[in-house]
Each structure stands twice: as C-alpha cells, then as structure tokens.
Short mmCIF file of C-alpha atoms in Angstrom, two decimals:
data_model
loop_
_atom_site.label_atom_id
_atom_site.label_comp_id
_atom_site.label_asym_id
_atom_site.label_seq_id
_atom_site.Cartn_x
_atom_site.Cartn_y
_atom_site.Cartn_z
CA UNK A 1 141.94 87.90 120.11
CA UNK A 2 141.95 91.44 121.34
CA UNK A 3 140.44 94.09 118.97
CA UNK A 4 142.33 97.11 117.75
CA UNK A 5 140.42 100.43 118.20
CA UNK A 6 142.02 102.47 115.29
CA UNK A 7 140.82 104.44 112.42
CA UNK A 8 136.97 103.95 111.68
CA UNK A 9 136.47 101.51 114.51
CA UNK A 10 137.48 104.02 116.99
CA UNK A 11 134.93 106.70 115.61
CA UNK A 12 132.36 104.10 115.26
CA UNK A 13 132.33 103.47 118.87
CA UNK A 14 131.40 106.99 119.67
CA UNK A 15 128.13 106.53 117.70
CA UNK A 16 127.43 102.87 118.68
CA UNK A 17 123.71 102.19 119.05
CA UNK A 18 122.18 98.77 119.98
CA UNK A 19 120.81 96.61 117.10
CA UNK A 20 116.96 96.89 116.39
CA UNK A 21 115.39 94.18 118.41
CA UNK A 22 111.87 92.85 117.82
CA UNK A 23 112.12 91.15 121.22
CA UNK A 24 112.71 94.70 122.61
CA UNK A 25 109.95 96.20 120.57
CA UNK A 26 107.27 93.89 121.62
CA UNK A 27 108.60 93.06 125.16
CA UNK A 28 108.70 89.42 124.24
CA UNK A 29 110.72 88.57 127.43
CA UNK A 30 108.15 90.21 129.77
CA UNK A 31 106.49 87.81 132.18
CA UNK A 32 103.09 88.62 130.56
CA UNK A 33 103.77 87.98 126.91
CA UNK A 34 102.56 84.69 125.46
CA UNK A 35 102.13 83.32 121.86
CA UNK A 36 99.38 81.74 120.18
CA UNK A 37 98.88 80.26 116.76
CA UNK A 38 95.80 81.06 114.86
CA UNK A 39 93.74 78.29 113.02
CA UNK A 40 90.73 78.37 110.79
CA UNK A 41 89.02 81.11 108.86
CA UNK A 42 86.66 82.54 111.48
CA UNK A 43 88.68 85.85 111.61
CA UNK A 44 89.87 86.01 108.11
CA UNK A 45 90.85 88.39 106.40
CA UNK A 46 91.57 90.34 109.66
CA UNK A 47 93.82 87.46 110.98
CA UNK A 48 94.48 84.65 108.76
CA UNK A 49 95.22 80.78 109.43
CA UNK A 50 98.59 80.22 110.72
CA UNK A 51 99.42 83.63 111.87
CA UNK A 52 101.43 83.96 115.10
CA UNK A 53 99.70 86.02 117.62
CA UNK A 54 101.61 87.96 120.25
CA UNK A 55 99.45 88.29 123.35
CA UNK A 56 99.91 90.43 126.38
CA UNK A 57 98.19 89.59 129.72
CA UNK A 58 97.29 91.97 132.36
CA UNK A 59 96.32 94.96 130.22
CA UNK A 60 93.46 97.15 130.99
CA UNK A 61 90.49 96.79 128.57
CA UNK A 62 90.74 98.69 125.16
CA UNK A 63 89.20 97.75 121.97
CA UNK A 64 91.08 95.41 119.77
CA UNK A 65 91.72 91.66 119.30
CA UNK A 66 91.67 89.49 122.39
CA UNK A 67 92.16 85.97 123.19
CA UNK A 68 89.18 84.74 125.26
CA UNK A 69 88.53 81.15 126.64
CA UNK A 70 85.40 79.27 126.25
CA UNK A 71 85.59 75.95 128.01
CA UNK A 72 88.57 74.25 126.70
CA UNK A 73 88.72 76.38 123.56
CA UNK A 74 90.71 79.53 122.86
CA UNK A 75 89.10 82.18 120.56
CA UNK A 76 90.52 85.22 119.00
CA UNK A 77 87.87 87.96 118.68
CA UNK A 78 87.55 91.72 118.05
CA UNK A 79 86.15 93.23 121.27
CA UNK A 80 84.87 96.70 121.93
CA UNK A 81 82.82 98.32 124.69
CA UNK A 82 79.50 99.88 123.98
CA UNK A 83 77.21 101.46 126.60
CA UNK A 84 79.38 99.80 129.32
CA UNK A 85 79.07 96.24 127.79
CA UNK A 86 81.84 94.49 126.13
CA UNK A 87 80.77 92.94 122.81
CA UNK A 88 82.76 90.78 120.34
CA UNK A 89 82.74 90.29 116.77
CA UNK A 90 84.21 88.44 113.72
CA UNK A 91 84.76 89.91 110.17
CA UNK A 92 81.42 88.36 109.04
CA UNK A 93 79.32 88.39 112.03
CA UNK A 94 77.70 91.35 113.97
CA UNK A 95 78.86 92.37 117.56
CA UNK A 96 77.35 90.38 120.26
CA UNK A 97 77.65 90.25 123.96
CA UNK A 98 80.25 88.03 125.55
CA UNK A 99 79.01 84.84 127.17
CA UNK A 100 79.10 84.46 130.81
CA UNK A 101 81.42 81.43 130.45
CA UNK A 102 84.14 83.29 128.58
CA UNK A 103 87.24 84.38 130.31
CA UNK A 104 89.95 87.00 129.09
CA UNK A 105 93.33 85.55 128.66
CA UNK A 106 95.03 88.74 127.11
CA UNK A 107 95.16 91.30 124.23
CA UNK A 108 96.61 90.55 120.99
CA UNK A 109 99.36 93.17 120.54
CA UNK A 110 100.75 91.84 117.17
CA UNK A 111 100.21 89.39 114.48
CA UNK A 112 103.07 87.87 112.42
CA UNK A 113 102.33 86.46 108.97
CA UNK A 114 105.27 84.43 107.72
CA UNK A 115 105.85 84.67 104.04
CA UNK A 116 108.70 82.41 103.76
CA UNK B 1 102.70 61.13 141.47
CA UNK B 2 104.55 64.41 142.31
CA UNK B 3 101.54 66.82 142.64
CA UNK B 4 97.81 66.62 143.10
CA UNK B 5 94.80 68.94 143.29
CA UNK B 6 92.62 68.94 146.62
CA UNK B 7 89.87 67.18 144.69
CA UNK B 8 92.17 64.32 143.68
CA UNK B 9 93.49 64.11 147.28
CA UNK B 10 89.97 63.65 148.48
CA UNK B 11 89.84 60.49 146.48
CA UNK B 12 92.53 59.02 148.52
CA UNK B 13 95.21 59.51 145.89
CA UNK B 14 98.47 60.54 147.47
CA UNK B 15 101.60 62.00 146.05
CA UNK B 16 103.79 58.87 146.93
CA UNK B 17 101.55 56.57 144.84
CA UNK B 18 102.79 55.06 141.42
CA UNK B 19 100.65 55.80 138.49
CA UNK B 20 100.08 52.12 137.59
CA UNK B 21 98.63 51.53 141.01
CA UNK B 22 96.06 54.42 140.73
CA UNK B 23 95.32 53.95 137.01
CA UNK B 24 92.04 52.35 137.44
CA UNK B 25 90.72 54.84 140.02
CA UNK B 26 91.84 57.78 137.70
CA UNK B 27 89.89 56.25 134.87
CA UNK B 28 86.50 55.52 136.92
CA UNK B 29 86.82 59.02 138.52
CA UNK B 30 87.89 60.84 135.27
CA UNK B 31 91.05 62.28 136.82
CA UNK B 32 93.32 63.68 134.20
CA UNK B 33 97.00 62.84 134.54
CA UNK B 34 100.01 64.75 133.08
CA UNK B 35 103.57 63.80 132.95
CA UNK B 36 105.93 66.23 134.20
CA UNK B 37 106.43 69.31 131.81
CA UNK B 38 109.78 70.69 133.26
CA UNK B 39 110.25 73.28 130.31
CA UNK B 40 106.70 74.68 130.91
CA UNK B 41 107.33 74.62 134.72
CA UNK B 42 110.61 76.48 134.35
CA UNK B 43 109.17 79.03 131.94
CA UNK B 44 106.19 79.79 134.16
CA UNK B 45 108.52 79.86 137.13
CA UNK B 46 110.75 82.57 135.36
CA UNK B 47 107.61 84.66 134.78
CA UNK B 48 106.39 84.44 138.21
CA UNK B 49 109.82 85.69 139.57
CA UNK B 50 109.88 88.28 136.86
CA UNK B 51 106.55 89.79 138.36
CA UNK B 52 107.70 89.36 141.93
CA UNK B 53 111.19 91.11 141.56
CA UNK B 54 109.33 94.40 141.03
CA UNK B 55 107.95 94.38 144.55
CA UNK B 56 111.27 94.23 146.41
CA UNK B 57 114.62 92.48 146.78
CA UNK B 58 113.89 88.73 145.48
CA UNK B 59 115.40 85.60 146.83
CA UNK B 60 114.16 82.69 144.75
CA UNK B 61 114.02 79.75 147.04
CA UNK B 62 112.75 77.06 144.62
CA UNK B 63 110.81 76.67 141.31
CA UNK B 64 107.75 77.87 143.00
CA UNK B 65 108.86 79.63 146.08
CA UNK B 66 110.42 83.15 146.82
CA UNK B 67 110.97 85.61 149.53
CA UNK B 68 110.59 89.29 148.99
CA UNK B 69 112.04 91.78 151.34
CA UNK B 70 109.46 94.44 151.99
CA UNK B 71 109.57 97.72 153.74
CA UNK B 72 108.44 98.07 157.44
CA UNK B 73 104.79 98.71 157.35
CA UNK B 74 101.57 98.19 159.48
CA UNK B 75 99.78 94.74 159.54
CA UNK B 76 96.81 96.31 157.57
CA UNK B 77 98.91 97.64 154.80
CA UNK B 78 100.77 94.37 154.59
CA UNK B 79 97.22 92.65 153.88
CA UNK B 80 96.87 95.13 151.00
CA UNK B 81 100.30 94.36 149.95
CA UNK B 82 99.75 90.50 149.98
CA UNK B 83 96.51 91.03 147.95
CA UNK B 84 98.10 93.28 145.25
CA UNK B 85 100.97 90.77 144.86
CA UNK B 86 98.64 88.01 144.43
CA UNK B 87 96.33 89.84 141.81
CA UNK B 88 99.41 91.07 139.84
CA UNK B 89 100.80 87.70 139.54
CA UNK B 90 97.54 86.21 138.46
CA UNK B 91 96.71 89.20 136.07
CA UNK B 92 100.19 88.95 134.33
CA UNK B 93 100.78 85.16 134.41
CA UNK B 94 97.45 83.27 135.19
CA UNK B 95 99.08 81.69 138.13
CA UNK B 96 97.40 81.61 141.44
CA UNK B 97 99.76 81.96 144.36
CA UNK B 98 99.44 82.13 148.18
CA UNK B 99 101.19 85.07 149.75
CA UNK B 100 102.30 85.02 153.43
CA UNK B 101 103.86 88.14 155.04
CA UNK B 102 105.98 88.10 158.31
CA UNK B 103 108.88 89.50 159.97
CA UNK B 104 111.13 86.36 159.62
CA UNK B 105 111.30 83.79 156.80
CA UNK B 106 110.15 80.97 159.06
CA UNK B 107 106.99 82.75 160.09
CA UNK B 108 106.56 83.92 156.41
CA UNK B 109 106.54 80.16 155.41
CA UNK B 110 103.91 79.49 158.07
CA UNK B 111 101.91 82.57 156.86
CA UNK B 112 102.09 81.09 153.40
CA UNK B 113 100.92 77.75 154.59
CA UNK B 114 98.01 79.33 156.38
CA UNK B 115 97.24 81.49 153.30
CA UNK B 116 96.68 78.68 151.03
CA UNK B 117 93.98 77.28 153.35
CA UNK B 118 92.03 80.45 152.96
CA UNK B 119 88.81 80.00 150.75
CA UNK B 120 88.84 83.35 148.91
CA UNK B 121 91.92 85.53 149.08
CA UNK B 122 95.01 83.20 149.51
CA UNK B 123 96.80 85.80 151.71
CA UNK B 124 97.86 85.97 155.31
CA UNK B 125 100.04 88.15 157.55
CA UNK B 126 101.83 87.32 160.84
CA UNK B 127 103.52 89.89 162.67
CA UNK B 128 105.24 88.21 165.71
CA UNK B 129 102.67 89.29 168.20
CA UNK B 130 100.25 87.34 170.34
CA UNK B 131 97.78 87.78 167.32
CA UNK B 132 99.69 84.96 165.66
CA UNK B 133 98.95 82.52 168.31
CA UNK B 134 95.56 81.50 167.02
CA UNK B 135 97.46 80.26 163.77
CA UNK B 136 100.63 78.91 165.48
CA UNK B 137 98.63 76.46 167.67
CA UNK B 138 96.96 75.02 164.59
CA UNK B 139 100.47 74.37 162.98
CA UNK B 140 101.93 70.99 163.92
CA UNK B 141 105.59 71.36 164.64
CA UNK B 142 106.57 68.91 161.61
CA UNK B 143 105.00 71.59 159.35
CA UNK B 144 107.53 74.12 160.67
CA UNK B 145 110.42 74.87 158.05
CA UNK B 146 113.57 73.16 159.03
CA UNK B 147 112.15 70.66 161.38
CA UNK B 148 113.09 67.32 160.08
CA UNK B 149 111.77 63.94 160.96
CA UNK B 150 114.38 63.34 163.59
CA UNK B 151 113.91 66.71 165.28
CA UNK B 152 109.96 66.11 165.45
CA UNK B 153 110.41 63.06 168.00
CA UNK B 154 112.76 65.23 170.05
CA UNK B 155 110.47 68.07 170.08
CA UNK B 156 107.53 65.87 171.02
CA UNK B 157 109.54 64.41 173.87
CA UNK B 158 109.79 68.15 175.29
CA UNK B 159 106.21 68.64 174.91
CA UNK B 160 106.46 70.65 171.72
CA UNK B 161 103.68 69.64 169.37
CA UNK B 162 102.75 72.87 167.70
CA UNK B 163 104.60 76.05 166.51
CA UNK B 164 103.09 77.90 169.41
CA UNK B 165 104.51 75.55 171.86
CA UNK B 166 107.97 76.16 170.45
CA UNK B 167 107.20 80.09 170.62
CA UNK B 168 106.67 79.94 174.16
CA UNK B 169 109.09 77.10 175.32
CA UNK B 170 110.79 78.94 177.93
CA UNK B 171 114.02 77.00 178.36
CA UNK B 172 116.18 78.40 175.43
CA UNK B 173 119.24 76.65 176.79
CA UNK B 174 117.54 73.27 176.47
CA UNK B 175 116.67 73.87 172.90
CA UNK B 176 120.24 75.01 171.98
CA UNK B 177 121.52 71.92 173.89
CA UNK B 178 119.32 69.51 171.99
CA UNK B 179 118.92 71.21 168.56
CA UNK B 180 122.07 73.31 168.47
CA UNK B 181 121.95 77.11 167.50
CA UNK B 182 119.73 76.14 164.73
CA UNK B 183 116.98 75.22 167.12
CA UNK B 184 117.24 78.39 168.91
CA UNK B 185 117.19 80.35 165.72
CA UNK B 186 114.15 78.38 164.69
CA UNK B 187 112.36 79.45 168.04
CA UNK B 188 113.37 83.06 167.63
CA UNK B 189 112.16 83.05 163.77
CA UNK B 190 108.66 81.98 165.08
CA UNK B 191 108.68 84.77 167.76
CA UNK B 192 109.10 87.00 164.62
CA UNK B 193 112.92 87.70 165.22
CA UNK B 194 114.54 87.44 161.90
CA UNK B 195 117.89 85.24 162.41
CA UNK B 196 118.28 83.30 159.16
CA UNK B 197 120.68 85.12 156.68
CA UNK B 198 119.83 84.43 153.03
CA UNK B 199 123.25 83.35 152.27
CA UNK B 200 123.21 80.58 154.79
CA UNK B 201 119.84 79.24 153.63
CA UNK B 202 121.10 78.95 150.17
CA UNK B 203 124.25 77.33 150.77
CA UNK B 204 123.76 73.70 150.12
CA UNK B 205 125.00 70.79 152.01
CA UNK B 206 124.69 68.43 148.99
CA UNK B 207 123.49 68.21 145.36
CA UNK B 208 121.64 65.10 144.41
CA UNK B 209 120.56 64.06 141.03
CA UNK B 210 118.67 60.73 140.59
CA UNK B 211 116.12 59.20 138.35
CA UNK B 212 113.78 56.18 138.03
CA UNK B 213 114.22 54.44 134.67
CA UNK B 214 111.21 53.76 132.36
CA UNK B 215 112.41 50.32 131.67
CA UNK B 216 114.74 48.20 133.85
CA UNK B 217 118.44 48.41 133.03
CA UNK B 218 120.69 45.43 133.23
CA UNK B 219 124.01 46.62 131.42
CA UNK B 220 126.88 48.51 133.28
CA UNK B 221 127.40 50.42 130.12
CA UNK B 222 123.86 51.95 130.07
CA UNK B 223 124.14 52.58 133.73
CA UNK B 224 127.45 54.44 133.06
CA UNK B 225 125.75 56.72 130.70
CA UNK B 226 123.01 57.63 132.85
CA UNK B 227 125.39 58.24 135.80
CA UNK B 228 127.51 60.28 133.39
CA UNK B 229 124.57 62.35 132.71
CA UNK B 230 123.47 63.00 136.27
CA UNK B 231 127.17 64.24 136.92
CA UNK B 232 127.01 66.56 134.07
CA UNK B 233 123.85 68.10 135.46
CA UNK B 234 125.23 68.31 139.01
CA UNK B 235 128.46 69.80 138.06
CA UNK B 236 126.76 72.33 135.90
CA UNK B 237 124.63 73.45 138.87
CA UNK B 238 127.65 73.36 141.07
CA UNK B 239 129.57 75.82 138.75
CA UNK B 240 126.52 78.09 138.30
CA UNK B 241 126.53 78.34 142.27
CA UNK B 242 130.20 79.11 142.19
CA UNK B 243 130.69 76.04 144.49
CA UNK B 244 132.99 73.09 144.63
CA UNK B 245 132.47 69.62 145.98
CA UNK B 246 134.98 67.00 147.42
CA UNK B 247 132.75 63.90 147.73
CA UNK B 248 130.41 61.93 145.57
CA UNK B 249 127.97 59.10 146.36
CA UNK B 250 126.75 56.77 143.75
CA UNK B 251 123.64 54.66 144.38
CA UNK B 252 121.66 52.01 142.35
CA UNK B 253 118.36 50.49 143.31
CA UNK B 254 116.93 47.29 141.71
CA UNK B 255 113.11 46.93 140.90
CA UNK B 256 110.97 45.48 143.59
CA UNK B 257 108.95 43.90 140.81
CA UNK B 258 111.96 41.68 139.43
CA UNK B 259 113.35 39.51 142.15
CA UNK B 260 114.79 41.11 145.29
CA UNK B 261 114.59 44.77 146.19
CA UNK B 262 118.14 45.82 146.67
CA UNK B 263 119.89 49.20 147.32
CA UNK B 264 123.52 49.72 146.76
CA UNK B 265 125.73 52.82 147.29
CA UNK B 266 129.24 53.88 147.69
CA UNK B 267 131.24 57.00 148.25
CA UNK B 268 134.27 58.53 146.74
CA UNK B 269 136.50 61.29 148.00
CA UNK B 270 138.52 63.48 145.67
CA UNK B 271 141.96 64.61 146.94
CA UNK B 272 140.74 68.32 146.52
CA UNK B 273 137.54 70.10 145.96
CA UNK B 274 136.30 70.33 142.38
CA UNK B 275 133.60 71.32 139.94
CA UNK B 276 135.14 69.58 136.98
CA UNK B 277 132.71 67.29 135.17
CA UNK B 278 135.32 64.87 133.85
CA UNK B 279 136.87 64.33 137.39
CA UNK B 280 133.60 63.46 138.84
CA UNK B 281 132.54 61.16 136.02
CA UNK B 282 135.78 59.13 136.42
CA UNK B 283 135.00 58.84 140.14
CA UNK B 284 131.34 58.09 139.70
CA UNK B 285 132.26 55.22 137.20
CA UNK B 286 134.72 53.76 139.60
CA UNK B 287 132.13 53.66 142.38
CA UNK B 288 129.63 52.15 139.94
CA UNK B 289 131.89 49.46 138.81
CA UNK B 290 132.30 48.65 142.56
CA UNK B 291 128.59 48.34 143.33
CA UNK B 292 127.36 46.95 140.13
CA UNK B 293 126.24 43.33 139.93
CA UNK B 294 125.67 41.55 136.78
CA UNK B 295 122.22 40.08 136.12
CA UNK B 296 120.36 42.59 138.54
CA UNK B 297 117.35 44.53 137.01
CA UNK B 298 118.33 48.16 137.99
CA UNK B 299 115.33 50.62 138.20
CA UNK B 300 117.03 53.64 139.66
CA UNK B 301 120.30 55.41 139.89
CA UNK B 302 121.52 58.47 141.37
CA UNK B 303 124.52 60.59 142.36
CA UNK B 304 124.96 62.98 145.21
CA UNK B 305 127.75 65.38 145.47
CA UNK B 306 128.72 66.63 149.04
CA UNK B 307 131.43 68.28 151.24
CA UNK B 308 130.56 71.38 149.22
CA UNK B 309 132.51 74.61 149.68
CA UNK B 310 132.14 78.20 148.38
CA UNK B 311 134.63 78.44 145.46
CA UNK B 312 136.23 81.63 146.98
CA UNK B 313 136.49 80.01 150.51
CA UNK B 314 138.59 77.16 149.29
CA UNK B 315 142.35 77.56 149.47
CA UNK B 316 144.35 75.20 147.00
CA UNK B 317 146.98 73.25 148.44
CA UNK B 318 150.73 73.77 147.39
CA UNK B 319 150.61 70.68 145.21
CA UNK B 320 147.23 71.28 143.79
CA UNK B 321 147.30 70.76 139.87
CA UNK B 322 145.12 73.11 138.20
CA UNK B 323 144.38 72.57 134.42
CA UNK B 324 143.68 75.99 132.89
CA UNK B 325 142.74 74.84 129.65
CA UNK B 326 140.01 72.47 130.56
CA UNK B 327 138.67 75.12 133.06
CA UNK B 328 138.25 77.44 130.04
CA UNK B 329 136.88 74.72 127.92
CA UNK B 330 134.20 73.97 130.63
CA UNK B 331 133.49 77.60 130.81
CA UNK B 332 132.86 77.85 127.11
CA UNK B 333 130.66 74.70 127.15
CA UNK B 334 128.52 76.19 130.04
CA UNK B 335 127.97 79.36 128.02
CA UNK B 336 126.94 77.58 124.97
CA UNK B 337 124.66 75.21 126.92
CA UNK B 338 123.10 78.13 128.67
CA UNK B 339 122.32 79.91 125.54
CA UNK B 340 121.40 76.90 123.21
CA UNK B 341 119.79 74.53 125.82
CA UNK B 342 121.02 72.49 128.70
CA UNK B 343 123.27 69.43 127.56
CA UNK B 344 123.47 70.47 123.85
CA UNK B 345 127.28 69.84 124.19
CA UNK B 346 128.06 66.95 126.77
CA UNK B 347 130.67 64.35 127.10
CA UNK B 348 130.49 61.40 124.98
CA UNK B 349 130.17 59.39 128.23
CA UNK B 350 126.64 60.45 128.36
CA UNK B 351 125.98 58.41 125.10
CA UNK B 352 124.00 59.60 122.19
CA UNK B 353 120.68 58.19 123.11
CA UNK B 354 119.02 58.56 126.42
CA UNK B 355 117.29 55.15 126.42
CA UNK B 356 117.10 55.44 130.36
CA UNK B 357 115.28 58.74 130.20
CA UNK B 358 111.99 59.47 131.79
CA UNK B 359 108.95 58.39 129.96
CA UNK B 360 106.60 61.29 129.57
CA UNK B 361 103.66 59.93 127.39
CA UNK B 362 101.07 62.13 129.10
CA UNK B 363 103.03 65.33 128.69
CA UNK B 364 100.95 68.41 128.13
CA UNK B 365 102.17 70.63 125.19
CA UNK B 366 105.27 72.92 125.60
CA UNK B 367 103.17 76.02 125.33
CA UNK B 368 105.80 78.47 126.01
CA UNK B 369 108.95 76.99 124.78
CA UNK B 370 108.05 75.07 121.39
CA UNK B 371 107.05 76.88 118.09
CA UNK B 372 105.24 73.80 117.09
CA UNK B 373 103.36 73.21 120.44
CA UNK B 374 101.88 76.80 120.76
CA UNK B 375 98.26 76.95 121.90
CA UNK B 376 95.96 77.24 119.28
CA UNK B 377 93.06 79.84 118.88
CA UNK B 378 90.30 79.99 116.25
#
C-alpha cells in the first residue's frame, strides 16, 4: 500500500526526527560493548543484585565501576587512581590495591534496574 | 574435534579425532572440551570485523579471516600498523589475532601464517622483496593458499617443495601449462604482484551443507526433514549472495559402528538455475528417495548446490516460467528470518522437531546472545 503525503503527514515529514534509541545512546551495537548480570550483595546499594550492566572494553582508565577478572571469577568493583596506583573498593570496604592476578575487562558505563 | 589449542596438540590430540576416542586422555590430562557455540562465534566475529573495518576497505573472507586494503607505506610503518591493529582488536574485543601484511593476498596469508608462529607479537610483514625468502623457504608448498592436494603432487614433481621454490621457478609457461592461469597467478602473488581480484575469490563454485547426526537415523521421513533443513540453509545463503544454482548433490553416509560403512550420493540438474527453496527441496527429496535403503543406519547427510551463477549474469530462456508471488514470499520470509533469527519461518518439510540436530552438551553459555546466559559478576 502506498502512503499519501497529504495534510499533516506532509508537514510532519519536514520535521521528522529519528526515534530515541537506547541502543544508540549506549552504543550497544559497538564491537566493544558487552553485558554482565550482577549477582550478590557485595556492591549493594551502589549496584544491586540482578542489575544488568553495560560494559565497554578498550576505554582509558578513569574512576568508576569496572569489571575485573580474578581467576575464573568476574568482579564488579569501584576503581580509582591515587598517587599513581589503582585502588579498588566496595560500599562497605576501604580502598585497597588491585591484586597482580586481576585483569581489567571493561568499564561499566550503565546499570539497568528492572522494576517490572 | 574442530579446533584445539597448541597445548592439546602437544598431547597428540588432532582435530580429526572423534571425541569418544580421546575422552580418556582428556579426563586424565584435564583437558576442557566445549561443544560448538556458533552464536558466540558469530557474535565475536561481527565484533572483530566491526573493529577491522575502521582500518580500510574490508573483505570478510570467513568467520575468523579478513583482508583489509591498506595505503602504500614502508615496511617499517606496516609493522607499526600490524601492531596497532592487533592491539586495538584485543583492547576492544578481547580476541588475540595474527596480523600479516603484504602486497598480495596470497603473500598476506603467508605473512599471517608466519605471524601466528611469533612468540610475542603475532605480526609479520612481507613485501615481495628478497627479504621474504627466509620465510618463504620455510613454508611448504601445501601451506600456500590455493594449492590443493592434487596440485601438491604435481608441484613436487617439478621440484617445487616450498613457497620460495615457486617464487623462483623460472619456467612460467610450464606452470601455466600444468596449473592453468591460476598457477601462474599464484606464483606472481608470491612474488608480491597482486593478481587475485576480490570478486573472483568470493565467487563460489559450490555451496555445501552437511551434518553428522547425534543418533543414527533409519527412517526416510527423518532424513527428508534433515535434508530439507540443509536446503533451506543453503538457499538462504545463495539468495543472500545474489546467486543461483542449477545442480544439487545429495549424499548419505552410514555409521561405521553399525554394519557396513557405506556412502551413497546422487545428483539432480534443474532445467534452469534457481535459488528457490521449494524447488531444491523437491529435487533433494527425489534424490534422497533414489539413494535411501531401508534398514541402514545413517549417520550423516548432506547437500551440495553447484553450477552456481551470479544472479545478474543469468539470462532466462524464452520458456522460463517465473513465479513472482513465490519470489515475493521468499523475500519476506528472508527479511523476517534475518531480523528474528534464522529459520524462525521455515517450510513444514523441515518438520517441527530437529531430532537429528547436533548434540551440544558441553556448550559454553551464549554470553553475547542470550539474556539468560550473560556472564555473572559479583
């Protein structure tokens, strides 16, 4: 079926803008974007059990939440740099140095809490 | 086994081994085995190609191989390029890749092969000069891209054992006489003269889909469903590549563990080239009925489409009957399947249940394509 561009439809086309897209906003389709599911209470209340984390690889270091690997485990921790050293912390623990066995996976750029 | 790490290879486990044959050694040596996780491979491949395309015109060759057209620069700068490409891919995707740079595609494949043998940085540059010879003399001729099993014997008869031997083989007429223009192109490519056009490499000669069954199949009905499924997959790919095929081969293989090991196959030629799924299912079923024998335990089936033409090169005959309605329907089905997942809509000929489908008990989670299987962090 062909559309008729008459009346309001014709004017609307002059002002058309693309729909808002969370995919675009968080660059979900970028090669470096990954998802993680948060479990446990370690980071609560900053990040809660079941929250969906959007993680980006390949970013330069800046303070915030990061996914680091420790052996076969993935950890989500708050990281910041002090006096040239990267420190990690949880809501209830003090900042401590990253262990040498830990590797960075990527930075958490958003956390989604599902209220449904 | 379809892929192994170098550590596993050192245990004597090779990719052609069946899992049940190496199960014991895997358990005793604590080797971890995974079933194929195609959705994860596809997703990671898409990410890899997404990073690579920023570096230049990209030609995806396979799920884990691609060529990038780079600007003309010096050998030293190419080493920096290769290093940066490898580092960017790892930083953004976590994948370790080998990067080989050369003036021709064949030489680039050799450079890549050599890059993977490097201990630290998996990069290598060949430039077509005499500097390449140190590498080329260590690459046996059977490892050169495009040299098939039959050609190896003929090359050996000419005294060509390595890539370097081919590069310096003086009688080009003899090469062309034995291996046709393809052989001569191969020699020039190793000399660093680019001869292979991308479109020519891409054009397929055949399109094959085959699977081994987790359990043996005795019934013709079940075999028909599996073959229909393979045809759907092949035709989908054919249409995606804007190609047509005129012939189909159907093959069946029995299990070597249940009686005699038999292989049967037959061909079917269509009146005119097509990419229509239903046309090929009908042809495949006819072929299947011809080769099927009651009572045999079948372990593998496959189809192969051949006599492939570019859609735009084919001129329909005066009496060719086209069915525009079915063509439109197929287009819509392809569009839906592309968006919603492959084979969401499929002919009933494929059946509802895929009892013949591959067993993947040891599959790693679908980390990147299933909300329920995302990696967990704490």
